[in-house]
mmCIF file of C-alpha atoms in Angstrom:
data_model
loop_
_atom_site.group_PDB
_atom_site.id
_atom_site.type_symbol
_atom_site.label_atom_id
_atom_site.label_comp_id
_atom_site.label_asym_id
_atom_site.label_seq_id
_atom_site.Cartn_x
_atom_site.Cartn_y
_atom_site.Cartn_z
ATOM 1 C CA UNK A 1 8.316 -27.213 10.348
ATOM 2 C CA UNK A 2 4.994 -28.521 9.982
ATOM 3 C CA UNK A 3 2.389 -28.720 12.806
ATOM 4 C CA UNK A 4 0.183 -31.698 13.540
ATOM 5 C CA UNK A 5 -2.793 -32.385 15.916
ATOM 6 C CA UNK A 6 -4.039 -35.096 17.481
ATOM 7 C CA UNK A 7 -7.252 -37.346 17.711
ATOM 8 C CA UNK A 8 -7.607 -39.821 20.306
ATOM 9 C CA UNK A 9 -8.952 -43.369 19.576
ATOM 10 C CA UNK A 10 -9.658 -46.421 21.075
ATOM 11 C CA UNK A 11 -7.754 -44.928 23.930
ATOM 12 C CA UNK A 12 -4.363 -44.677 21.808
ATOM 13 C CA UNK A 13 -3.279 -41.230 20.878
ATOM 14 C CA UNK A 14 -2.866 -40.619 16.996
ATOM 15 C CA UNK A 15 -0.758 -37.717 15.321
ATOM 16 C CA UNK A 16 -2.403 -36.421 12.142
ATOM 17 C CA UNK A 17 0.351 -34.534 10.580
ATOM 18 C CA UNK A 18 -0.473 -30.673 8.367
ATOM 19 C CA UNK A 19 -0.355 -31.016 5.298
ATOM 20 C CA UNK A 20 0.353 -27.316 3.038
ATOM 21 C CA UNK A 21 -1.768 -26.440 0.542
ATOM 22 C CA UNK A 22 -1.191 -27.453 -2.953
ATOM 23 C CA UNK A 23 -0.896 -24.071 -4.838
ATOM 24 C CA UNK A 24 -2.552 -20.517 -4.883
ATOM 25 C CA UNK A 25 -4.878 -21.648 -7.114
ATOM 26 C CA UNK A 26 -6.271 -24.836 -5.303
ATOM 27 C CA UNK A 27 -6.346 -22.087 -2.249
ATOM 28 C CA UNK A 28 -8.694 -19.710 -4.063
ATOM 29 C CA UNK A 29 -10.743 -22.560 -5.110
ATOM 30 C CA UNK A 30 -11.458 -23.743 -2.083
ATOM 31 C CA UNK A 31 -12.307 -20.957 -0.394
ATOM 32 C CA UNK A 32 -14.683 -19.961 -3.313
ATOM 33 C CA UNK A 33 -16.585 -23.257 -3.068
ATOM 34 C CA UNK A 34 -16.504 -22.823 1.040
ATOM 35 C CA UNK A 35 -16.488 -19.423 1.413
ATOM 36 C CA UNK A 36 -17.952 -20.218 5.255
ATOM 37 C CA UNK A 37 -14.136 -21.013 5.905
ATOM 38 C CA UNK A 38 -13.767 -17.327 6.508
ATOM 39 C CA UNK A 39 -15.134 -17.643 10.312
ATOM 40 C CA UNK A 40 -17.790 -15.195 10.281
ATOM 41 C CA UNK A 41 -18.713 -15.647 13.922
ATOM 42 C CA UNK A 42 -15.177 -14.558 14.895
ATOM 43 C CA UNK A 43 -16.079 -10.935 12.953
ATOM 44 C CA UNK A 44 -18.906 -10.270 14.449
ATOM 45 C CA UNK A 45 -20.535 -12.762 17.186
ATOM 46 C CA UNK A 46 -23.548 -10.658 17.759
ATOM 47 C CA UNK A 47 -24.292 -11.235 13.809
ATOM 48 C CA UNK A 48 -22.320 -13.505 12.326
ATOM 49 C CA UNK A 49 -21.051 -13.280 8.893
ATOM 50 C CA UNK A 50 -22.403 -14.470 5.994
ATOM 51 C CA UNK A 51 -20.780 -14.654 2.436
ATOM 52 C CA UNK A 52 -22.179 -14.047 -0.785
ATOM 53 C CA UNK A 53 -19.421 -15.084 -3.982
ATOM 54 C CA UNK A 54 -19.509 -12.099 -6.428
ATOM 55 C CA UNK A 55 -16.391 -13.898 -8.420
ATOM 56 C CA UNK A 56 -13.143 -14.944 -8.728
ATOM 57 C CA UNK A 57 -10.283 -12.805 -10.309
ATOM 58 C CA UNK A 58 -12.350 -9.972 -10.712
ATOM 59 C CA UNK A 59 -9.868 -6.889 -11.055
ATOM 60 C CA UNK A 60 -7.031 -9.243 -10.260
ATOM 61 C CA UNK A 61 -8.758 -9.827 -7.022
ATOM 62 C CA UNK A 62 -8.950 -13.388 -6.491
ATOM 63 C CA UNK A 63 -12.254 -13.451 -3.788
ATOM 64 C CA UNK A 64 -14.879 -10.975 -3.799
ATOM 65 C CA UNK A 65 -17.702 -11.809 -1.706
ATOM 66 C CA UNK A 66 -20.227 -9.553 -0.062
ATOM 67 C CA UNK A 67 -21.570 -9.911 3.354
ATOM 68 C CA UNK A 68 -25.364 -9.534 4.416
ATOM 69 C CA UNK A 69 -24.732 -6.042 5.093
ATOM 70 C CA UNK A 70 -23.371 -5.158 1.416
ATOM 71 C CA UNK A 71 -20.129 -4.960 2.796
ATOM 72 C CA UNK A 72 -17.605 -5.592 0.246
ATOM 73 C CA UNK A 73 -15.155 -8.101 0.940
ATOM 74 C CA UNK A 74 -11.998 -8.735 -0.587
ATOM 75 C CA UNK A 75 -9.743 -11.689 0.096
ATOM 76 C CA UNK A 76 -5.920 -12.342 -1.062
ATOM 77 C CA UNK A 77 -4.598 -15.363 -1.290
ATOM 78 C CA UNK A 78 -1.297 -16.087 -0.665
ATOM 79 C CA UNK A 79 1.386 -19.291 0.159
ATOM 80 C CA UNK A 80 2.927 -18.917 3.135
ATOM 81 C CA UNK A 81 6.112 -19.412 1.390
ATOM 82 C CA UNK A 82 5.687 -16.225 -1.141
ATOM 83 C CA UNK A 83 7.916 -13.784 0.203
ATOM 84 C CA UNK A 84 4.826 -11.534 -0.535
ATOM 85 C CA UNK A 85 3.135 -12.264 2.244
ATOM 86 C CA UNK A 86 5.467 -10.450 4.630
ATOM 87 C CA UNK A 87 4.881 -6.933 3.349
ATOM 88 C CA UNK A 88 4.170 -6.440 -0.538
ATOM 89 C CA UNK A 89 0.848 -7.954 -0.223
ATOM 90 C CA UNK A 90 -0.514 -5.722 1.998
ATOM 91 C CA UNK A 91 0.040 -2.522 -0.417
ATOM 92 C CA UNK A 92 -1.531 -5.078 -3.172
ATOM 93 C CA UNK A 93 -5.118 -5.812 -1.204
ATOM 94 C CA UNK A 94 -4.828 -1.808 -0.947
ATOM 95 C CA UNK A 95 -4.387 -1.429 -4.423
ATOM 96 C CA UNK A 96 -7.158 -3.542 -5.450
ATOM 97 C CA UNK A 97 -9.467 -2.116 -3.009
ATOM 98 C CA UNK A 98 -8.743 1.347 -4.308
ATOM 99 C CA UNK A 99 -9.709 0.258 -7.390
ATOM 100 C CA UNK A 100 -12.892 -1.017 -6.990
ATOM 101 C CA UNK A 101 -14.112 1.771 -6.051
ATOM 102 C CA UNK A 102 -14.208 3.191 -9.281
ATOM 103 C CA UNK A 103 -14.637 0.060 -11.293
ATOM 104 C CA UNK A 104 -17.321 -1.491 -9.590
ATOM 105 C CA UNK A 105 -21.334 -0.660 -9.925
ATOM 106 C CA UNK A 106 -23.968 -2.306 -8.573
ATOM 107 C CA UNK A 107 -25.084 -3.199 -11.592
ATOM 108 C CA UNK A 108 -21.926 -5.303 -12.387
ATOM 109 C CA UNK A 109 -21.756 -6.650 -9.192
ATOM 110 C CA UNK A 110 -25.257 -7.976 -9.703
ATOM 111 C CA UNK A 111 -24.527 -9.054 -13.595
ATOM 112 C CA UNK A 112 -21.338 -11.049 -12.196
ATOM 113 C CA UNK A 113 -23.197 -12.596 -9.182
ATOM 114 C CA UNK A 114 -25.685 -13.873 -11.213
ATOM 115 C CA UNK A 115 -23.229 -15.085 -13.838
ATOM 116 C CA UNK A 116 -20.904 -16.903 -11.705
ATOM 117 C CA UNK A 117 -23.023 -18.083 -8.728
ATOM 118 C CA UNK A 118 -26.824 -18.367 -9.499
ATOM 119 C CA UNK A 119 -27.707 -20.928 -7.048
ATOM 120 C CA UNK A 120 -26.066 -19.427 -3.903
ATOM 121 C CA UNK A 121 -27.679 -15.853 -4.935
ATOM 122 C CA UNK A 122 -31.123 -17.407 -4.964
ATOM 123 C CA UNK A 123 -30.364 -18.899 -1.640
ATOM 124 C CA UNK A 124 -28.865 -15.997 -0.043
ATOM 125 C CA UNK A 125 -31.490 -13.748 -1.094
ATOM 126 C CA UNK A 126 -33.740 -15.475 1.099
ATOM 127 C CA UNK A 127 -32.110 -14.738 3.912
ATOM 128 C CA UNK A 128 -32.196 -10.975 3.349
ATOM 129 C CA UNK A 129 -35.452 -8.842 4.524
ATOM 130 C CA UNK A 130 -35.058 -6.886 1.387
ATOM 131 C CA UNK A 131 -33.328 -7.264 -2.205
ATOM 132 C CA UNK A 132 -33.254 -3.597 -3.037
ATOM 133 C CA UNK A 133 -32.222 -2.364 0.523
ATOM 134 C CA UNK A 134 -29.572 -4.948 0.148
ATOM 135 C CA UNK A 135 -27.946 -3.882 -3.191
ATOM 136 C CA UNK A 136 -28.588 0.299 -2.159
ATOM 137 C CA UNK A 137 -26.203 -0.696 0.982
ATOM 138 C CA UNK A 138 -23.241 -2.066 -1.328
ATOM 139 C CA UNK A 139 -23.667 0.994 -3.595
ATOM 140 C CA UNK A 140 -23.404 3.096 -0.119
ATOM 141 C CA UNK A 141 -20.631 1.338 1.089
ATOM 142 C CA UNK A 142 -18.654 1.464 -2.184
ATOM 143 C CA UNK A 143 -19.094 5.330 -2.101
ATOM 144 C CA UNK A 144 -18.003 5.248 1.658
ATOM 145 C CA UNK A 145 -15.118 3.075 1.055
ATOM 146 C CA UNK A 146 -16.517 1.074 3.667
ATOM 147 C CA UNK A 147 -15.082 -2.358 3.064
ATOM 148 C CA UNK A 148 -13.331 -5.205 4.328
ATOM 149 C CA UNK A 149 -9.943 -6.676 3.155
ATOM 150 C CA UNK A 150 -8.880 -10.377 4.309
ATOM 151 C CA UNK A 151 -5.375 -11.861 3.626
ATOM 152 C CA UNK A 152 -5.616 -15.604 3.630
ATOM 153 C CA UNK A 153 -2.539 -18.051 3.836
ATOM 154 C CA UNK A 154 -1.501 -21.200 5.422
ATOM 155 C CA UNK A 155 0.839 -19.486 7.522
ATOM 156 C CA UNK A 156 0.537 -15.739 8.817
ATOM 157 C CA UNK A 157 4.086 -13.877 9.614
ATOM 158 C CA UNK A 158 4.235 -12.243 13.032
ATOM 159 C CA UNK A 159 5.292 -9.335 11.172
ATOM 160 C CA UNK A 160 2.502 -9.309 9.052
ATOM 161 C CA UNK A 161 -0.147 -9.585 12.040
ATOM 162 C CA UNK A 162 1.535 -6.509 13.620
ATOM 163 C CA UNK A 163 0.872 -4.696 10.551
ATOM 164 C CA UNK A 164 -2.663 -5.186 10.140
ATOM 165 C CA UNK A 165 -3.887 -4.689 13.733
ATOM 166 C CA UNK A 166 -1.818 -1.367 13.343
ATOM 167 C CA UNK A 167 -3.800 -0.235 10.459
ATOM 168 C CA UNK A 168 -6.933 -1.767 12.327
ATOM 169 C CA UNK A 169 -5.913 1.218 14.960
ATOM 170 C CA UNK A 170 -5.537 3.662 12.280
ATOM 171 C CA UNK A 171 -8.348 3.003 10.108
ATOM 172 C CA UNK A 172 -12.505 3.423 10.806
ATOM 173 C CA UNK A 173 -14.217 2.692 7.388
ATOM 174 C CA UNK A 174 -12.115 -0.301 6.323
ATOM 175 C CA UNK A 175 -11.232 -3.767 8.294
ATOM 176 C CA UNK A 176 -7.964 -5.705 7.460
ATOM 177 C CA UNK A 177 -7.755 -9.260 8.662
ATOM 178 C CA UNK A 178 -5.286 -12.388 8.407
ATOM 179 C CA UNK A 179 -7.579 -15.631 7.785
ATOM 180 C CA UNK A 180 -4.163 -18.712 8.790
ATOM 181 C CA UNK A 181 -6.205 -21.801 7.177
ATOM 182 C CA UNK A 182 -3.748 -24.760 8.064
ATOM 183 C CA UNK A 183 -4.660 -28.193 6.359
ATOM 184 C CA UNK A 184 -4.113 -32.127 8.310
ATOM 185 C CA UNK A 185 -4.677 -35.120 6.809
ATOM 186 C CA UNK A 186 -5.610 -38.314 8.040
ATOM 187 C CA UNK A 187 -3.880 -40.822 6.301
ATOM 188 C CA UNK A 188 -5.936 -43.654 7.654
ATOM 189 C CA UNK A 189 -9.649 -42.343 6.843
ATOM 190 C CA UNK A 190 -8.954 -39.729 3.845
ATOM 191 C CA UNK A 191 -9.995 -36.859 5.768
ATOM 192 C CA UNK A 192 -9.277 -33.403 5.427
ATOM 193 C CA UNK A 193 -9.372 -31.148 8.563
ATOM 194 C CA UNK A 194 -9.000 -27.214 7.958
ATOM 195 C CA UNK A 195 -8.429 -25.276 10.980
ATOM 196 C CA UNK A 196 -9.089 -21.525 10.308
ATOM 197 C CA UNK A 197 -8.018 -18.820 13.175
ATOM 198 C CA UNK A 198 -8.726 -15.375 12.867
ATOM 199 C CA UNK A 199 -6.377 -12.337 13.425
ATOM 200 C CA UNK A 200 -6.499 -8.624 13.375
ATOM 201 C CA UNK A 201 -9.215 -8.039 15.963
ATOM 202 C CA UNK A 202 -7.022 -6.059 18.407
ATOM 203 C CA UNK A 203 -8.684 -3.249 16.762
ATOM 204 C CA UNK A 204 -9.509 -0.361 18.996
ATOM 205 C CA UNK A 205 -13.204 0.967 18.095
ATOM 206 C CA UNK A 206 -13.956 4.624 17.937
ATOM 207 C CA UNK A 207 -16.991 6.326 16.375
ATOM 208 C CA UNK A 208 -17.464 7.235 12.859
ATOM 209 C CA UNK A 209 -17.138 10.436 12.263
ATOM 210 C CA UNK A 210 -19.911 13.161 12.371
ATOM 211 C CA UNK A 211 -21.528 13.833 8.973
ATOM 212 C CA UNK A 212 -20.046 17.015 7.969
ATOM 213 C CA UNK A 213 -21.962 20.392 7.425
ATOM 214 C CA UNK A 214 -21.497 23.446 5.217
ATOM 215 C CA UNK A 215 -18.892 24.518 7.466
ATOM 216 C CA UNK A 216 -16.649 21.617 8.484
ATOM 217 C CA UNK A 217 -16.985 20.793 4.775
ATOM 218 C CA UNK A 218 -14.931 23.799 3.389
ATOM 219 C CA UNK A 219 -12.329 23.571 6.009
ATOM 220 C CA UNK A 220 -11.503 20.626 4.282
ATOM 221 C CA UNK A 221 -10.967 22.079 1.035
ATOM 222 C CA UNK A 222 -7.728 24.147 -0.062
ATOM 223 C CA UNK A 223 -7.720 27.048 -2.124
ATOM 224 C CA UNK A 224 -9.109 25.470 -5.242
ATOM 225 C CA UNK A 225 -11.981 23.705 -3.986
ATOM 226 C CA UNK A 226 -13.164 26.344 -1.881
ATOM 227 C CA UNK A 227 -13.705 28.536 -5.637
ATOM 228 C CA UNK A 228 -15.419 25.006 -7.295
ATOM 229 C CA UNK A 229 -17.736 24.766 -4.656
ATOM 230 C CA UNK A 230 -18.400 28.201 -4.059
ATOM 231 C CA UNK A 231 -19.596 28.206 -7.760
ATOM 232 C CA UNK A 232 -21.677 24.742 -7.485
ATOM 233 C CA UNK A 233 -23.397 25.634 -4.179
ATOM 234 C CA UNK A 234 -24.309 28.828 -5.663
ATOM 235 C CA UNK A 235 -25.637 27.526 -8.857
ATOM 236 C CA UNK A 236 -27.535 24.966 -6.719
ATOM 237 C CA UNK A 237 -29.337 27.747 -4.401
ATOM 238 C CA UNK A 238 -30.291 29.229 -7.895
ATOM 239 C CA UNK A 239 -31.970 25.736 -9.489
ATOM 240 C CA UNK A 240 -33.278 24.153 -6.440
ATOM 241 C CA UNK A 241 -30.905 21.732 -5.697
ATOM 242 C CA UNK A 242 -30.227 20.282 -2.480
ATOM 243 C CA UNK A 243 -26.773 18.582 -0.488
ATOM 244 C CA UNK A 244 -27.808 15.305 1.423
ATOM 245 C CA UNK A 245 -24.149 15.647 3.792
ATOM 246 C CA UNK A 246 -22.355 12.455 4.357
ATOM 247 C CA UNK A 247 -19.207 12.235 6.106
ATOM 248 C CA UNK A 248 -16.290 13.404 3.236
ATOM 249 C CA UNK A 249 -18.717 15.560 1.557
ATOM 250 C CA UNK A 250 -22.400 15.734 0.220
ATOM 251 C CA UNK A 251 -24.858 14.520 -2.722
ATOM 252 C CA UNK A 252 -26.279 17.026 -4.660
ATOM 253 C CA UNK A 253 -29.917 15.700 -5.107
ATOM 254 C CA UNK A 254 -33.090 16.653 -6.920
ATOM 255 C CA UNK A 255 -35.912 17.001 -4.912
ATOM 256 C CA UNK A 256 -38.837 15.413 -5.985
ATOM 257 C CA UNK A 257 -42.346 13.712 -5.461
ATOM 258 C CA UNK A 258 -40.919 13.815 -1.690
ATOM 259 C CA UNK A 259 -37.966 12.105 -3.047
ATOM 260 C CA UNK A 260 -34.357 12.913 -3.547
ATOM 261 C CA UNK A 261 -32.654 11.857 -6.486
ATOM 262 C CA UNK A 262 -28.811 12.051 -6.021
ATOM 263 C CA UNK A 263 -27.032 13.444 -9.173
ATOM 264 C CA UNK A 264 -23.562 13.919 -7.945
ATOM 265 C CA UNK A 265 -21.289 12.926 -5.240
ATOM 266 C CA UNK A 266 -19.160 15.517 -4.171
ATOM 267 C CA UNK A 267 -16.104 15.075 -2.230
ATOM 268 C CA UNK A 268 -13.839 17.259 0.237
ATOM 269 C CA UNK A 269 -10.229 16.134 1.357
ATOM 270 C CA UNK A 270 -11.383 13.370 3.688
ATOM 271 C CA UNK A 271 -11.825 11.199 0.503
ATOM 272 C CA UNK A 272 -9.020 9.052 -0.173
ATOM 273 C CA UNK A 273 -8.766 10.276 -3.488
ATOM 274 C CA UNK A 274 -9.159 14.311 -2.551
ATOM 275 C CA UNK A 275 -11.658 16.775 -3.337
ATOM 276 C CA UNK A 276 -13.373 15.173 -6.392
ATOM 277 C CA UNK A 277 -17.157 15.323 -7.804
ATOM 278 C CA UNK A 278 -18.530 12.095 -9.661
ATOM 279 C CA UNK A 279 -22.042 10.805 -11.232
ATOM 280 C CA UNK A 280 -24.653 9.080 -9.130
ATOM 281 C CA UNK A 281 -25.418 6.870 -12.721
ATOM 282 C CA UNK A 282 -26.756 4.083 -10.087
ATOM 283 C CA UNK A 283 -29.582 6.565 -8.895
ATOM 284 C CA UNK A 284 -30.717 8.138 -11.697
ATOM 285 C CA UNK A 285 -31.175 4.673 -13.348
ATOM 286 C CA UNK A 286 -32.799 2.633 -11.253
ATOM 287 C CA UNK A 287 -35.113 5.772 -9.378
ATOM 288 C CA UNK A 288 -35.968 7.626 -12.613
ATOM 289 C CA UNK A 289 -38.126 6.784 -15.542
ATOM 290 C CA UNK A 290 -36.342 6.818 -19.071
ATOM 291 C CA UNK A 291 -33.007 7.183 -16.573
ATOM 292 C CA UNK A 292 -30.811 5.169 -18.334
ATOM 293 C CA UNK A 293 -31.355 7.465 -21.477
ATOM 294 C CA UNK A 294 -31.140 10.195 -19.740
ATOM 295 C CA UNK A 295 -28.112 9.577 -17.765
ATOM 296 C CA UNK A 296 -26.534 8.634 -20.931
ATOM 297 C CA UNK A 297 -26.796 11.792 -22.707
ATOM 298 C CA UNK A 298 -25.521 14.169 -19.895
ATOM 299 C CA UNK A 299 -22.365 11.519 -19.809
ATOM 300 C CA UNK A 300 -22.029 11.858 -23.463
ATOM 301 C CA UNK A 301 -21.942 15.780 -22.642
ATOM 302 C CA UNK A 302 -19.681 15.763 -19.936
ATOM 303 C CA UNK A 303 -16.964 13.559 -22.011
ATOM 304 C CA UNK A 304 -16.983 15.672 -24.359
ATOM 305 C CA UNK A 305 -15.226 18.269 -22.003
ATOM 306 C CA UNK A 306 -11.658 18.894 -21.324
ATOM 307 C CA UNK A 307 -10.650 17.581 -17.834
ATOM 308 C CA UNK A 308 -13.896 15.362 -17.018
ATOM 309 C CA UNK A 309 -12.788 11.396 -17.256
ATOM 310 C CA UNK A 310 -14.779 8.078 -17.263
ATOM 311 C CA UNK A 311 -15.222 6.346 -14.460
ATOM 312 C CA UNK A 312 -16.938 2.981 -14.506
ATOM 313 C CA UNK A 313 -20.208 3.633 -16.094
ATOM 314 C CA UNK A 314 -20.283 7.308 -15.029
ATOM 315 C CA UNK A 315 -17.499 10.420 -15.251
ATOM 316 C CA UNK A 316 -15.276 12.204 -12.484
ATOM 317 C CA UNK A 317 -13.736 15.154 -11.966
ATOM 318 C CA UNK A 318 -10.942 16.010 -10.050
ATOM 319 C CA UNK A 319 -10.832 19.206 -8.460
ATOM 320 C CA UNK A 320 -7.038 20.216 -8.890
ATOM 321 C CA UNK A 321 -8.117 22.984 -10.755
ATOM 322 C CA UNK A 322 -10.927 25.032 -11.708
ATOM 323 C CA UNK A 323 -13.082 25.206 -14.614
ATOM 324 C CA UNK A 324 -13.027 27.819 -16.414
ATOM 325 C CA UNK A 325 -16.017 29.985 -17.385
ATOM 326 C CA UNK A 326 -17.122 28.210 -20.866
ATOM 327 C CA UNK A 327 -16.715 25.154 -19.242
ATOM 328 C CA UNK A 328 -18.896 26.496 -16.350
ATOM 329 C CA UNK A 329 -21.433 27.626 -18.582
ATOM 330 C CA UNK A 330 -21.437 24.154 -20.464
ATOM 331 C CA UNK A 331 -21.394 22.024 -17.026
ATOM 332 C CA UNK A 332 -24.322 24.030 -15.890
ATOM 333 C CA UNK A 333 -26.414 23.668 -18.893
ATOM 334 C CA UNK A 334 -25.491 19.923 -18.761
ATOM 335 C CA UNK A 335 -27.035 19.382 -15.444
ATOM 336 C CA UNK A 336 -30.697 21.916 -15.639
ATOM 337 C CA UNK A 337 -30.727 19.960 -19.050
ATOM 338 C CA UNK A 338 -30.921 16.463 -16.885
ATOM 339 C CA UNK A 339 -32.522 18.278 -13.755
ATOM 340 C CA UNK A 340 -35.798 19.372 -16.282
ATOM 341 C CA UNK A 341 -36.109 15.446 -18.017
ATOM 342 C CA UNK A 342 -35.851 14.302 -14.638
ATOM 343 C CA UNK A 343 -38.770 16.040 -13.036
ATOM 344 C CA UNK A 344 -41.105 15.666 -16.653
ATOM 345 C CA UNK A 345 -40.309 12.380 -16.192
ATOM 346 C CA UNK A 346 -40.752 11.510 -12.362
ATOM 347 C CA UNK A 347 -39.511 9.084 -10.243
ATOM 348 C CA UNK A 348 -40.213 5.081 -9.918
#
């Protein structure tokens, strides 16, 4: 049954009646040309909210906006009379979320703002204290899967609110949220009146997790990884490379002109997808001189070997088994071969 509310004039009481959204499609658009409709000041009152438009139907995501902390945000649309919105579309916003991950760069995400949305950039840019902190926060957050997933329709199930503020008590890098936008109409003047309310924020709050150390990080390896990283660590004591820990794991960096240029992420269990090592393209780009050319013959390398995959603009590895000793030999060579171009040439 549809709602209604009521405004009160000349002392008479008037019913304006809800009115459901057209179609997912007139949803998405007008969220995308509102995006404010998302109540940031129910997500965080101490600092509320703002939204930056990266696109629409990027990866088969239909909103993805960024926040002034880089945080990416992804938003689902959905009818309240889809029977997807009681439980298939939660496993969906996972789905595309996972996938981001890998098919997202900063890069993109800046070539895609730009394309779509040129005159909100400029003017969220100047709200920001600094452009390159900004965009070095979303690349940090994408490698931290720290990220926030909305599901908007004009009608949230009960069941589907007790879903999300259970993984709300489960999760710590990732926020899920319901965003119920109902629509009334006021025959008389024309007007539209959108009513968003918030819901998910039950969460319980605990602390991040410690960054790990040498230690914690091969207890959470298995039999496999423990021999992989064995090998790298060694044949980073050797070359003077150093691990910058983060929470599932560590970057292996160059060290340089008091600098640290990360060259690879490398991953224990924690991560989502398990105990994996991937390229830093990102860093060695934008920090290096003559990066781009550099980065791109170490991936043209690394493709060429049996096991080693593409991943966005860079390559990954997962560590299910490991390499053997010619491929050791050629991995190694692969990375004092970028290690030397990178210190001849220096940093930015």
């Amino acid at each position: 049954m549809n709602g209604k509310i009521y405004k009160l004039k000349d002392n008479e009481l008037e019913v304006v009646h809800e009115e459901k959204h057209q179609n997912e499609n007139n949803f998405q658009e007008l969220l995308s040309k509102y995006p404010d409709l998302i109540p940031g000041d129910w997500i965080d009152t101490e600092n509320p909210r703002r939204w930056l438009l990266v696109g629409r139907e990027i990866d088969n995501i239909d909103l993805f906006l960024l926040d002034q902390d880089g945080i990416p945000t992804i938003v689902e649309v959905k009818k309240g009379t889809n029977p997807e919105i009681h439980r298939e579309v939660v496993g969906q916003i996972f789905d595309y979320a996972s996938n981001l991950v890998f098919s997202q760069s900063v890069e993109t995400i800046i070539s895609q703002i730009k394309s779509n949305n040129p005159i909100t950039w400029q003017e969220f840019l100047e709200t920001l204290p600094d452009e390159e902190e900004f965009f070095e926060k979303v690349k940090t957050n994408l490698e931290e899967e720290k990220m926030r997933l909305i599901i908007v329709s004009d009608e949230i199930p009960r069941n589907l609110q007790n879903i999300i503020e259970f993984l709300n008590n489960k999760m710590e890098s990732t926020e899920v949220l319901a965003l119920e936008i109902k629509q009334y109409t006021d025959d008389t003047t024309g007007t539209r009146t959108l009513v968003p309310r918030l819901m998910g924020h039950s969460r319980i709050i605990t602390p991040l997790e410690p960054e790990l150390s040498e230690s914690t990080f091969f207890e959470n390896l298995d039999d496999v990884g423990v021999d992989f990283y064995q090998e790298l660590m060694d044949f980073a004591s050797k070359n003077n490379l150093e691990r910058k820990w983060t929470r599932k794991g560590f970057f292996l960096t160059i060290p340089i002109e008091n600098r640290e240029v990360k060259i690879l992420q490398c991953y224990s269990k924690l991560y989502s997808f398990g105990q994996s090592v991937f390229s830093t393209q990102f860093n060695i780009s934008k920090e290096v001189r003559g990066g781009d050319e550099i980065f791109q013959k170490c991936l043209d390398s690394i493709l060429e070997m049996d096991d080693f995959y593409k991943v966005g603009h860079g390559f990954g590895f997962k560590i299910e088994k490991n390499l053997d000793e010619n491929q050791w030999r050629e991995f190694k060579k692969i990375l004092v071969d970028m290690k030397v171009k990178i210190e001849r040439n220096g940093v930015n």
